[in-house]
PDB file of C-alpha atoms and ligand atoms in Angstrom:
ATOM      1  CA  MET A   7     -43.161 180.417  51.374  1.00 96.00           C
ATOM      2  CA  ASP A   8     -43.991 181.748  54.820  1.00 97.00           C
ATOM      3  CA  LEU A   9     -47.652 182.786  54.810  1.00 98.00           C
ATOM      4  CA  GLY A  10     -47.127 184.951  57.884  1.00 98.00           C
ATOM      5  CA  LEU A  11     -50.006 183.311  59.725  1.00 98.00           C
ATOM      6  CA  ARG A  12     -48.178 182.487  62.961  1.00 98.00           C
ATOM      7  CA  GLY A  13     -49.831 184.243  65.906  1.00 98.00           C
ATOM      8  CA  LYS A  14     -52.799 185.480  63.877  1.00 98.00           C
ATOM      9  CA  LYS A  15     -56.304 185.094  65.360  1.00 98.00           C
ATOM     10  CA  ALA A  16     -58.905 183.468  63.118  1.00 99.00           C
ATOM     11  CA  ILE A  17     -62.651 182.887  63.497  1.00 99.00           C
ATOM     12  CA  VAL A  18     -64.305 180.282  61.251  1.00 99.00           C
ATOM     13  CA  THR A  19     -68.024 179.464  61.335  1.00 99.00           C
ATOM     14  CA  GLY A  20     -69.361 175.944  60.730  1.00 98.00           C
ATOM     15  CA  ALA A  21     -66.057 174.249  61.330  1.00 98.00           C
ATOM     16  CA  THR A  22     -66.574 170.868  62.984  1.00 98.00           C
ATOM     17  CA  LYS A  23     -66.517 169.050  59.651  1.00 98.00           C
ATOM     18  CA  GLY A  24     -65.988 169.431  55.928  1.00 98.00           C
ATOM     19  CA  ILE A  25     -64.404 172.526  54.419  1.00 99.00           C
ATOM     20  CA  GLY A  26     -64.681 174.636  57.595  1.00 99.00           C
ATOM     21  CA  ARG A  27     -62.900 172.001  59.640  1.00 98.00           C
ATOM     22  CA  ALA A  28     -60.134 171.676  57.034  1.00 99.00           C
ATOM     23  CA  ILE A  29     -59.664 175.469  57.148  1.00 99.00           C
ATOM     24  CA  VAL A  30     -59.389 175.461  60.942  1.00 99.00           C
ATOM     25  CA  ASP A  31     -56.956 172.514  60.912  1.00 99.00           C
ATOM     26  CA  LEU A  32     -54.714 174.230  58.369  1.00 98.00           C
ATOM     27  CA  LEU A  33     -54.789 177.657  60.044  1.00 99.00           C
ATOM     28  CA  ALA A  34     -53.938 175.987  63.377  1.00 99.00           C
ATOM     29  CA  ALA A  35     -51.095 174.037  61.746  1.00 98.00           C
ATOM     30  CA  GLU A  36     -49.783 177.366  60.403  1.00 98.00           C
ATOM     31  CA  GLY A  37     -49.753 178.758  63.967  1.00 98.00           C
ATOM     32  CA  CYS A  38     -53.043 180.684  64.142  1.00 98.00           C
ATOM     33  CA  ASP A  39     -55.137 180.760  67.289  1.00 98.00           C
ATOM     34  CA  VAL A  40     -58.620 179.800  66.139  1.00 99.00           C
ATOM     35  CA  ALA A  41     -62.274 180.021  67.143  1.00 99.00           C
ATOM     36  CA  LEU A  42     -64.852 177.692  65.605  1.00 99.00           C
ATOM     37  CA  CYS A  43     -68.565 177.155  65.956  1.00 99.00           C
ATOM     38  CA  ALA A  44     -71.288 174.708  64.931  1.00 99.00           C
ATOM     39  CA  ARG A  45     -74.643 173.694  66.408  1.00 98.00           C
ATOM     40  CA  SER A  46     -73.707 170.327  67.923  1.00 98.00           C
ATOM     41  CA  GLU A  47     -72.100 170.852  71.331  1.00 98.00           C
ATOM     42  CA  ASP A  48     -70.487 167.393  71.340  1.00 98.00           C
ATOM     43  CA  GLU A  49     -68.940 167.945  67.929  1.00 98.00           C
ATOM     44  CA  VAL A  50     -67.665 171.406  68.917  1.00 98.00           C
ATOM     45  CA  GLU A  51     -66.061 169.939  72.059  1.00 98.00           C
ATOM     46  CA  ALA A  52     -64.431 167.150  70.053  1.00 98.00           C
ATOM     47  CA  ALA A  53     -63.156 169.578  67.398  1.00 98.00           C
ATOM     48  CA  VAL A  54     -61.692 171.931  70.033  1.00 98.00           C
ATOM     49  CA  ARG A  55     -59.917 168.988  71.697  1.00 98.00           C
ATOM     50  CA  GLU A  56     -58.482 167.741  68.385  1.00 98.00           C
ATOM     51  CA  VAL A  57     -57.411 171.135  66.992  1.00 98.00           C
ATOM     52  CA  LYS A  58     -55.650 171.973  70.290  1.00 98.00           C
ATOM     53  CA  ALA A  59     -53.140 169.240  69.435  1.00 98.00           C
ATOM     54  CA  ALA A  60     -51.549 171.808  67.071  1.00 98.00           C
ATOM     55  CA  GLY A  61     -50.437 173.709  70.193  1.00 98.00           C
ATOM     56  CA  VAL A  62     -52.508 176.834  69.568  1.00 98.00           C
ATOM     57  CA  GLU A  63     -55.361 178.506  71.466  1.00 98.00           C
ATOM     58  CA  VAL A  64     -58.734 177.120  70.390  1.00 98.00           C
ATOM     59  CA  VAL A  65     -62.104 178.598  71.314  1.00 98.00           C
ATOM     60  CA  GLY A  66     -65.330 176.725  70.529  1.00 98.00           C
ATOM     61  CA  GLY A  67     -68.988 177.622  70.629  1.00 98.00           C
ATOM     62  CA  ALA A  68     -72.218 175.650  70.150  1.00 98.00           C
ATOM     63  CA  VAL A  69     -74.071 178.343  68.223  1.00 98.00           C
ATOM     64  CA  ASN A  70     -76.748 178.436  65.551  1.00 98.00           C
ATOM     65  CA  VAL A  71     -75.676 181.295  63.272  1.00 98.00           C
ATOM     66  CA  ARG A  72     -79.304 181.807  62.251  1.00 98.00           C
ATOM     67  CA  ASN A  73     -79.981 183.208  65.735  1.00 98.00           C
ATOM     68  CA  ALA A  74     -78.595 186.744  65.287  1.00 98.00           C
ATOM     69  CA  ASP A  75     -78.183 187.715  68.951  1.00 98.00           C
ATOM     70  CA  GLU A  76     -76.636 184.423  70.029  1.00 98.00           C
ATOM     71  CA  TYR A  77     -74.307 184.457  67.025  1.00 98.00           C
ATOM     72  CA  LYS A  78     -73.126 188.064  67.420  1.00 98.00           C
ATOM     73  CA  ALA A  79     -72.564 187.550  71.169  1.00 98.00           C
ATOM     74  CA  TRP A  80     -70.459 184.469  70.415  1.00 98.00           C
ATOM     75  CA  LEU A  81     -68.344 186.314  67.828  1.00 98.00           C
ATOM     76  CA  GLU A  82     -67.617 189.090  70.306  1.00 98.00           C
ATOM     77  CA  LYS A  83     -66.766 186.600  73.055  1.00 98.00           C
ATOM     78  CA  ALA A  84     -64.569 184.565  70.708  1.00 98.00           C
ATOM     79  CA  ALA A  85     -62.613 187.668  69.618  1.00 98.00           C
ATOM     80  CA  GLU A  86     -62.201 188.689  73.248  1.00 98.00           C
ATOM     81  CA  GLU A  87     -60.953 185.236  74.272  1.00 98.00           C
ATOM     82  CA  LEU A  88     -58.537 185.091  71.337  1.00 98.00           C
ATOM     83  CA  GLY A  89     -57.338 188.626  72.057  1.00 98.00           C
ATOM     84  CA  GLY A  90     -58.496 190.033  68.684  1.00 98.00           C
ATOM     85  CA  CYS A  91     -59.470 188.890  65.215  1.00 98.00           C
ATOM     86  CA  ASP A  92     -57.249 189.105  62.115  1.00 99.00           C
ATOM     87  CA  ILE A  93     -59.098 186.588  59.942  1.00 99.00           C
ATOM     88  CA  PHE A  94     -62.809 185.852  59.534  1.00 99.00           C
ATOM     89  CA  VAL A  95     -64.160 183.000  57.416  1.00 99.00           C
ATOM     90  CA  PRO A  96     -67.964 182.831  57.320  1.00 99.00           C
ATOM     91  CA  ASN A  97     -68.417 179.276  56.051  1.00 98.00           C
ATOM     92  CA  VAL A  98     -71.873 178.085  57.192  1.00 98.00           C
ATOM     93  CA  SER A  99     -74.497 177.477  54.537  1.00 98.00           C
ATOM     94  CA  ALA A 100     -78.058 176.254  54.676  1.00 98.00           C
ATOM     95  CA  GLY A 101     -77.150 174.103  51.661  1.00 95.00           C
ATOM     96  CA  GLY A 102     -79.056 173.395  48.486  1.00 92.00           C
ATOM     97  CA  GLY A 103     -82.588 172.140  48.175  1.00 86.00           C
ATOM     98  CA  MET A 104     -85.520 172.227  45.851  1.00 80.00           C
ATOM     99  CA  ASP A 105     -87.066 175.618  45.725  1.00 75.00           C
ATOM    100  CA  SER A 106     -89.712 176.759  48.147  1.00 88.00           C
ATOM    101  CA  GLU A 107     -90.187 180.037  49.969  1.00 94.00           C
ATOM    102  CA  LYS A 108     -88.881 178.320  53.110  1.00 93.00           C
ATOM    103  CA  ASN A 109     -85.579 177.629  51.317  1.00 93.00           C
ATOM    104  CA  TRP A 110     -85.255 181.246  50.203  1.00 96.00           C
ATOM    105  CA  TRP A 111     -85.593 182.525  53.770  1.00 97.00           C
ATOM    106  CA  LYS A 112     -83.248 179.860  55.127  1.00 97.00           C
ATOM    107  CA  ASN A 113     -80.529 180.576  52.550  1.00 98.00           C
ATOM    108  CA  PHE A 114     -80.981 184.335  52.958  1.00 98.00           C
ATOM    109  CA  GLU A 115     -80.739 184.202  56.753  1.00 98.00           C
ATOM    110  CA  ILE A 116     -77.970 181.624  56.967  1.00 98.00           C
ATOM    111  CA  ASP A 117     -75.789 182.114  53.864  1.00 98.00           C
ATOM    112  CA  VAL A 118     -76.185 185.870  53.422  1.00 98.00           C
ATOM    113  CA  LEU A 119     -77.137 187.380  56.761  1.00 98.00           C
ATOM    114  CA  HIS A 120     -74.753 185.285  58.861  1.00 98.00           C
ATOM    115  CA  THR A 121     -71.942 186.510  56.612  1.00 99.00           C
ATOM    116  CA  VAL A 122     -73.026 190.161  56.743  1.00 99.00           C
ATOM    117  CA  ARG A 123     -73.661 190.093  60.495  1.00 99.00           C
ATOM    118  CA  GLY A 124     -70.305 188.448  61.090  1.00 99.00           C
ATOM    119  CA  CYS A 125     -68.393 190.980  58.980  1.00 99.00           C
ATOM    120  CA  GLU A 126     -70.136 193.903  60.677  1.00 98.00           C
ATOM    121  CA  THR A 127     -69.654 192.516  64.196  1.00 99.00           C
ATOM    122  CA  LEU A 128     -65.964 191.721  63.724  1.00 98.00           C
ATOM    123  CA  MET A 129     -65.024 194.777  61.619  1.00 98.00           C
ATOM    124  CA  PRO A 130     -63.655 196.805  64.585  1.00 98.00           C
ATOM    125  CA  GLN A 131     -61.324 193.894  65.463  1.00 98.00           C
ATOM    126  CA  LEU A 132     -60.332 193.342  61.836  1.00 98.00           C
ATOM    127  CA  GLU A 133     -59.509 197.034  61.451  1.00 98.00           C
ATOM    128  CA  LYS A 134     -57.382 196.969  64.595  1.00 98.00           C
ATOM    129  CA  SER A 135     -55.426 194.034  63.160  1.00 98.00           C
ATOM    130  CA  GLY A 136     -53.699 196.072  60.450  1.00 95.00           C
ATOM    131  CA  HIS A 137     -53.782 192.832  58.352  1.00 95.00           C
ATOM    132  CA  GLY A 138     -57.514 192.114  58.565  1.00 98.00           C
ATOM    133  CA  SER A 139     -58.744 189.535  56.087  1.00 98.00           C
ATOM    134  CA  ILE A 140     -62.189 188.148  55.338  1.00 99.00           C
ATOM    135  CA  VAL A 141     -62.645 185.103  53.109  1.00 99.00           C
ATOM    136  CA  ILE A 142     -66.287 184.462  52.220  1.00 99.00           C
ATOM    137  CA  ILE A 143     -67.237 180.949  51.103  1.00 99.00           C
ATOM    138  CA  SER A 144     -69.452 180.993  48.020  1.00 98.00           C
ATOM    139  CA  SER A 145     -69.874 178.177  45.470  1.00 98.00           C
ATOM    140  CA  THR A 146     -69.554 177.417  41.759  1.00 98.00           C
ATOM    141  CA  ASN A 147     -73.354 177.003  41.933  1.00 97.00           C
ATOM    142  CA  ALA A 148     -73.390 180.819  41.788  1.00 97.00           C
ATOM    143  CA  LEU A 149     -71.417 180.927  38.530  1.00 97.00           C
ATOM    144  CA  GLU A 150     -73.081 178.592  36.066  1.00 96.00           C
ATOM    145  CA  THR A 151     -76.413 176.877  35.614  1.00 91.00           C
ATOM    146  CA  PHE A 152     -76.524 174.055  38.149  1.00 87.00           C
ATOM    147  CA  TYR A 153     -79.317 171.493  37.530  1.00 84.00           C
ATOM    148  CA  VAL A 154     -82.322 173.508  38.844  1.00 87.00           C
ATOM    149  CA  PRO A 155     -82.893 177.082  40.057  1.00 90.00           C
ATOM    150  CA  MET A 156     -82.237 177.114  43.799  1.00 94.00           C
ATOM    151  CA  ALA A 157     -82.172 179.751  46.524  1.00 96.00           C
ATOM    152  CA  TYR A 158     -78.712 178.391  47.428  1.00 97.00           C
ATOM    153  CA  ASN A 159     -77.294 179.316  44.005  1.00 96.00           C
ATOM    154  CA  ALA A 160     -78.726 182.850  44.029  1.00 97.00           C
ATOM    155  CA  MET A 161     -77.707 183.572  47.637  1.00 98.00           C
ATOM    156  CA  LYS A 162     -74.172 182.322  46.960  1.00 98.00           C
ATOM    157  CA  ALA A 163     -74.079 184.792  44.042  1.00 98.00           C
ATOM    158  CA  ALA A 164     -75.141 187.599  46.405  1.00 98.00           C
ATOM    159  CA  LEU A 165     -72.120 186.792  48.577  1.00 98.00           C
ATOM    160  CA  ILE A 166     -69.676 187.370  45.700  1.00 98.00           C
ATOM    161  CA  THR A 167     -71.127 190.846  45.039  1.00 98.00           C
ATOM    162  CA  TYR A 168     -71.118 191.630  48.751  1.00 99.00           C
ATOM    163  CA  ALA A 169     -67.481 190.539  49.103  1.00 99.00           C
ATOM    164  CA  LYS A 170     -66.366 192.746  46.202  1.00 98.00           C
ATOM    165  CA  GLN A 171     -68.228 195.827  47.387  1.00 98.00           C
ATOM    166  CA  LEU A 172     -67.150 195.362  51.008  1.00 98.00           C
ATOM    167  CA  SER A 173     -63.531 195.095  49.843  1.00 98.00           C
ATOM    168  CA  GLN A 174     -63.794 198.566  48.290  1.00 98.00           C
ATOM    169  CA  PHE A 175     -65.387 199.997  51.399  1.00 98.00           C
ATOM    170  CA  VAL A 176     -62.959 198.658  54.019  1.00 98.00           C
ATOM    171  CA  GLY A 177     -59.751 198.634  51.942  1.00 98.00           C
ATOM    172  CA  LYS A 178     -58.689 202.010  53.303  1.00 97.00           C
ATOM    173  CA  ARG A 179     -58.778 200.460  56.792  1.00 96.00           C
ATOM    174  CA  ASN A 180     -56.371 197.695  55.727  1.00 97.00           C
ATOM    175  CA  VAL A 181     -58.998 194.990  55.640  1.00 98.00           C
ATOM    176  CA  ARG A 182     -58.981 192.743  52.559  1.00 99.00           C
ATOM    177  CA  VAL A 183     -62.101 190.866  51.469  1.00 99.00           C
ATOM    178  CA  ASN A 184     -62.155 187.977  48.987  1.00 99.00           C
ATOM    179  CA  SER A 185     -64.495 185.134  48.145  1.00 99.00           C
ATOM    180  CA  VAL A 186     -63.819 181.536  47.198  1.00 99.00           C
ATOM    181  CA  CYS A 187     -66.060 179.371  45.021  1.00 98.00           C
ATOM    182  CA  PRO A 188     -65.392 175.703  45.669  1.00 98.00           C
ATOM    183  CA  GLY A 189     -66.673 173.250  43.100  1.00 98.00           C
ATOM    184  CA  PRO A 190     -68.133 169.919  44.216  1.00 98.00           C
ATOM    185  CA  ILE A 191     -66.091 168.746  47.212  1.00 98.00           C
ATOM    186  CA  TYR A 192     -66.279 165.140  48.366  1.00 98.00           C
ATOM    187  CA  PHE A 193     -65.732 164.007  51.954  1.00 98.00           C
ATOM    188  CA  GLU A 194     -67.169 161.399  54.302  1.00 97.00           C
ATOM    189  CA  GLY A 195     -70.399 162.669  55.820  1.00 96.00           C
ATOM    190  CA  GLY A 196     -70.640 165.483  53.251  1.00 98.00           C
ATOM    191  CA  ALA A 197     -73.361 166.355  50.750  1.00 97.00           C
ATOM    192  CA  TRP A 198     -71.681 164.528  47.836  1.00 97.00           C
ATOM    193  CA  GLU A 199     -71.387 161.290  49.777  1.00 97.00           C
ATOM    194  CA  MET A 200     -75.126 161.548  50.358  1.00 96.00           C
ATOM    195  CA  ILE A 201     -75.795 162.370  46.682  1.00 96.00           C
ATOM    196  CA  LYS A 202     -73.650 159.384  45.654  1.00 97.00           C
ATOM    197  CA  SER A 203     -75.991 157.024  47.486  1.00 97.00           C
ATOM    198  CA  THR A 204     -79.295 158.804  46.766  1.00 96.00           C
ATOM    199  CA  ASN A 205     -78.770 160.132  43.219  1.00 96.00           C
ATOM    200  CA  ALA A 206     -76.082 158.097  41.475  1.00 97.00           C
ATOM    201  CA  LYS A 207     -76.951 159.659  38.108  1.00 96.00           C
ATOM    202  CA  MET A 208     -76.239 163.192  39.317  1.00 94.00           C
ATOM    203  CA  TYR A 209     -73.076 162.033  41.103  1.00 97.00           C
ATOM    204  CA  GLU A 210     -71.722 160.307  37.965  1.00 97.00           C
ATOM    205  CA  ALA A 211     -72.591 163.294  35.724  1.00 96.00           C
ATOM    206  CA  THR A 212     -70.779 165.633  38.120  1.00 96.00           C
ATOM    207  CA  LEU A 213     -67.754 163.379  38.209  1.00 97.00           C
ATOM    208  CA  ARG A 214     -67.670 163.285  34.401  1.00 97.00           C
ATOM    209  CA  ALA A 215     -67.545 167.128  34.380  1.00 96.00           C
ATOM    210  CA  MET A 216     -64.218 167.036  36.249  1.00 97.00           C
ATOM    211  CA  PRO A 217     -61.390 167.125  33.674  1.00 97.00           C
ATOM    212  CA  ASN A 218     -59.168 165.007  35.926  1.00 96.00           C
ATOM    213  CA  GLY A 219     -61.962 162.611  36.869  1.00 96.00           C
ATOM    214  CA  ARG A 220     -62.083 163.253  40.598  1.00 97.00           C
ATOM    215  CA  PHE A 221     -63.834 165.471  43.128  1.00 98.00           C
ATOM    216  CA  GLY A 222     -61.898 168.074  45.091  1.00 98.00           C
ATOM    217  CA  GLY A 223     -61.203 167.615  48.806  1.00 98.00           C
ATOM    218  CA  PRO A 224     -61.772 170.003  51.750  1.00 98.00           C
ATOM    219  CA  ASP A 225     -58.004 170.282  52.318  1.00 98.00           C
ATOM    220  CA  GLU A 226     -57.547 171.612  48.763  1.00 98.00           C
ATOM    221  CA  VAL A 227     -60.094 174.394  49.381  1.00 99.00           C
ATOM    222  CA  ALA A 228     -58.510 175.100  52.770  1.00 99.00           C
ATOM    223  CA  ARG A 229     -55.121 175.807  51.161  1.00 98.00           C
ATOM    224  CA  VAL A 230     -56.700 178.440  48.889  1.00 99.00           C
ATOM    225  CA  VAL A 231     -58.525 180.032  51.831  1.00 99.00           C
ATOM    226  CA  ALA A 232     -55.411 180.035  54.035  1.00 99.00           C
ATOM    227  CA  PHE A 233     -53.415 181.822  51.340  1.00 99.00           C
ATOM    228  CA  LEU A 234     -56.090 184.483  50.774  1.00 99.00           C
ATOM    229  CA  ALA A 235     -56.466 184.938  54.530  1.00 98.00           C
ATOM    230  CA  SER A 236     -52.744 185.360  55.046  1.00 98.00           C
ATOM    231  CA  PRO A 237     -50.553 188.465  54.868  1.00 98.00           C
ATOM    232  CA  ALA A 238     -48.789 186.697  51.949  1.00 98.00           C
ATOM    233  CA  ALA A 239     -51.846 187.633  49.842  1.00 98.00           C
ATOM    234  CA  SER A 240     -51.429 191.324  50.723  1.00 98.00           C
ATOM    235  CA  ILE A 241     -52.145 192.406  47.119  1.00 98.00           C
ATOM    236  CA  VAL A 242     -55.281 190.300  46.686  1.00 98.00           C
ATOM    237  CA  SER A 243     -58.547 192.001  47.579  1.00 98.00           C
ATOM    238  CA  GLY A 244     -61.963 191.950  45.934  1.00 98.00           C
ATOM    239  CA  ALA A 245     -61.115 188.726  44.102  1.00 98.00           C
ATOM    240  CA  ASN A 246     -63.364 185.735  43.648  1.00 98.00           C
ATOM    241  CA  VAL A 247     -61.197 182.644  43.458  1.00 98.00           C
ATOM    242  CA  VAL A 248     -62.673 179.575  41.784  1.00 98.00           C
ATOM    243  CA  ALA A 249     -61.341 176.377  43.366  1.00 98.00           C
ATOM    244  CA  ASP A 250     -63.235 173.790  41.378  1.00 97.00           C
ATOM    245  CA  ASN A 251     -60.883 171.286  39.815  1.00 95.00           C
ATOM    246  CA  GLY A 252     -61.981 172.505  36.356  1.00 96.00           C
ATOM    247  CA  PHE A 253     -65.666 171.796  37.029  1.00 97.00           C
ATOM    248  CA  THR A 254     -66.979 175.090  35.589  1.00 97.00           C
ATOM    249  CA  LYS A 255     -66.711 175.621  31.845  1.00 97.00           C
ATOM    250  CA  ARG A 256     -66.885 179.406  31.401  1.00 96.00           C
ATOM    251  CA  VAL A 257     -63.834 181.409  30.447  1.00 95.00           C
ATOM    252  CA  GLN A 258     -62.834 183.457  33.466  1.00 91.00           C
ATOM    253  CA  TYR A 259     -61.075 186.720  32.562  1.00 88.00           C
TER     254      TYR A 259
HETATM  255  N1  NAP B   6     -69.268 170.475  49.941  1.00 90.26           N
HETATM  256  C1  NAP B   6     -69.285 171.030  48.715  1.00 90.26           C
HETATM  257  O1  NAP B   6     -69.268 170.338  47.688  1.00 90.26           O
HETATM  258  C2  NAP B   6     -69.301 172.531  48.570  1.00 90.26           C
HETATM  259  C3  NAP B   6     -69.167 173.082  47.283  1.00 90.26           C
HETATM  260  C4  NAP B   6     -69.209 174.460  47.125  1.00 90.26           C
HETATM  261  C5  NAP B   6     -69.355 175.278  48.226  1.00 90.26           C
HETATM  262  N2  NAP B   6     -69.471 174.717  49.481  1.00 90.26           N
HETATM  263  C6  NAP B   6     -69.628 175.627  50.612  1.00 90.26           C
HETATM  264  O2  NAP B   6     -68.611 175.384  51.557  1.00 90.26           O
HETATM  265  C7  NAP B   6     -69.106 175.634  52.878  1.00 90.26           C
HETATM  266  C8  NAP B   6     -68.912 174.391  53.738  1.00 90.26           C
HETATM  267  O3  NAP B   6     -69.572 173.315  53.133  1.00 90.26           O
HETATM  268  P1  NAP B   6     -69.405 171.816  53.669  1.00 90.26           P
HETATM  269  O4  NAP B   6     -69.934 170.933  52.600  1.00 90.26           O
HETATM  270  O5  NAP B   6     -68.040 171.619  54.200  1.00 90.26           O
HETATM  271  O6  NAP B   6     -70.479 171.869  54.874  1.00 90.26           O
HETATM  272  P2  NAP B   6     -71.002 170.759  55.870  1.00 90.26           P
HETATM  273  O7  NAP B   6     -70.363 169.457  55.716  1.00 90.26           O
HETATM  274  O8  NAP B   6     -72.459 170.808  55.734  1.00 90.26           O
HETATM  275  O9  NAP B   6     -70.514 171.348  57.271  1.00 90.26           O
HETATM  276  C9  NAP B   6     -71.150 172.427  57.749  1.00 90.26           C
HETATM  277  C10 NAP B   6     -70.576 172.847  59.106  1.00 90.26           C
HETATM  278  O10 NAP B   6     -71.367 173.924  59.504  1.00 90.26           O
HETATM  279  C11 NAP B   6     -72.065 173.617  60.725  1.00 90.26           C
HETATM  280  N3  NAP B   6     -73.376 174.258  60.607  1.00 90.26           N
HETATM  281  C12 NAP B   6     -74.380 173.954  59.751  1.00 90.26           C
HETATM  282  N4  NAP B   6     -75.432 174.769  59.963  1.00 90.26           N
HETATM  283  C13 NAP B   6     -75.084 175.590  60.973  1.00 90.26           C
HETATM  284  C14 NAP B   6     -75.756 176.652  61.645  1.00 90.26           C
HETATM  285  N5  NAP B   6     -76.994 177.038  61.320  1.00 90.26           N
HETATM  286  N6  NAP B   6     -75.097 177.309  62.630  1.00 90.26           N
HETATM  287  C15 NAP B   6     -73.826 176.949  62.961  1.00 90.26           C
HETATM  288  N7  NAP B   6     -73.156 175.955  62.374  1.00 90.26           N
HETATM  289  C16 NAP B   6     -73.774 175.290  61.385  1.00 90.26           C
HETATM  290  C17 NAP B   6     -72.067 172.089  60.783  1.00 90.26           C
HETATM  291  O11 NAP B   6     -72.175 171.574  62.109  1.00 90.26           O
HETATM  292  P3  NAP B   6     -73.612 171.365  62.831  1.00 90.26           P
HETATM  293  O12 NAP B   6     -74.438 170.553  61.881  1.00 90.26           O
HETATM  294  O13 NAP B   6     -73.310 170.684  64.110  1.00 90.26           O
HETATM  295  O14 NAP B   6     -74.171 172.730  63.027  1.00 90.26           O
HETATM  296  C18 NAP B   6     -70.682 171.791  60.192  1.00 90.26           C
HETATM  297  O15 NAP B   6     -69.680 172.018  61.150  1.00 90.26           O
HETATM  298  C19 NAP B   6     -70.574 176.024  52.699  1.00 90.26           C
HETATM  299  O16 NAP B   6     -70.688 177.427  52.639  1.00 90.26           O
HETATM  300  C20 NAP B   6     -70.940 175.416  51.360  1.00 90.26           C
HETATM  301  O17 NAP B   6     -72.009 176.073  50.722  1.00 90.26           O
HETATM  302  C21 NAP B   6     -69.454 173.370  49.661  1.00 90.26           C
END
């Protein structure tokens, strides 16, 4: 199946490693020009160099998405350098953590506001595209009870509601909006590698909850995101796609 991604312009936040990086690698392999950001300048430079091997335009930026002005300026510059924006994937998260007011602000500013600010800043470009597509990265932590109450879980839930309502609002301008809820995703340097060494009990319990006995990988999430982002998913808007290897146990109608 041709996803119709060749020549499309995509902006992905938090994409030097993990799921974001897998999304950028796949979109580039499918022929998209891509822009990526993260805080570490060295890692952004390395990622830009490596992704360029796919033969596409790659724009990088060392940006902290929590800094609204810096972040919005980078998005505008990235869209200008790419010559437009057809696809936006806000992927950065402040991550989980035991509850404190500090966590609530961090998850609100990073998970929620960086997504909202990004969608609002890039909307004129996405509208111009004619095939605009936003894929918001949420989490299965938003869908079922996950160990302890955390700001991360609640803010990821807010993103699903935002994605649905935004999809209704911008649909008439040919912009589709969907969200993806990855389950636990294991990769070197990722949160689950850390949990494996610091909290073996939690790691083993999580692994046991996977019907096929393994964690998902970033590349598996990236394939779901690439499909939703692509013109091949022209009929899919306002959906929340669970990509969790069977981790969640609710019936999803
Ligand atoms: N991994 C999982 O099991 C899992 C499961 C469900 C959902 N998710 C969601 O999937 C998304 C990606 O998760 P991941 O595990 O792949 O993340 P990750 O390994 O923590 O990677 C995060 C990326 O974002 C960048 N980043 C972090 N904070 C940033 C900031 N304030 N400004 C700009 N860039 C920033 C990081 O680079 P720098 O550190 O250099 O900034 C890195 O490139 C997140 O939304 C996460 O909640 C993950």
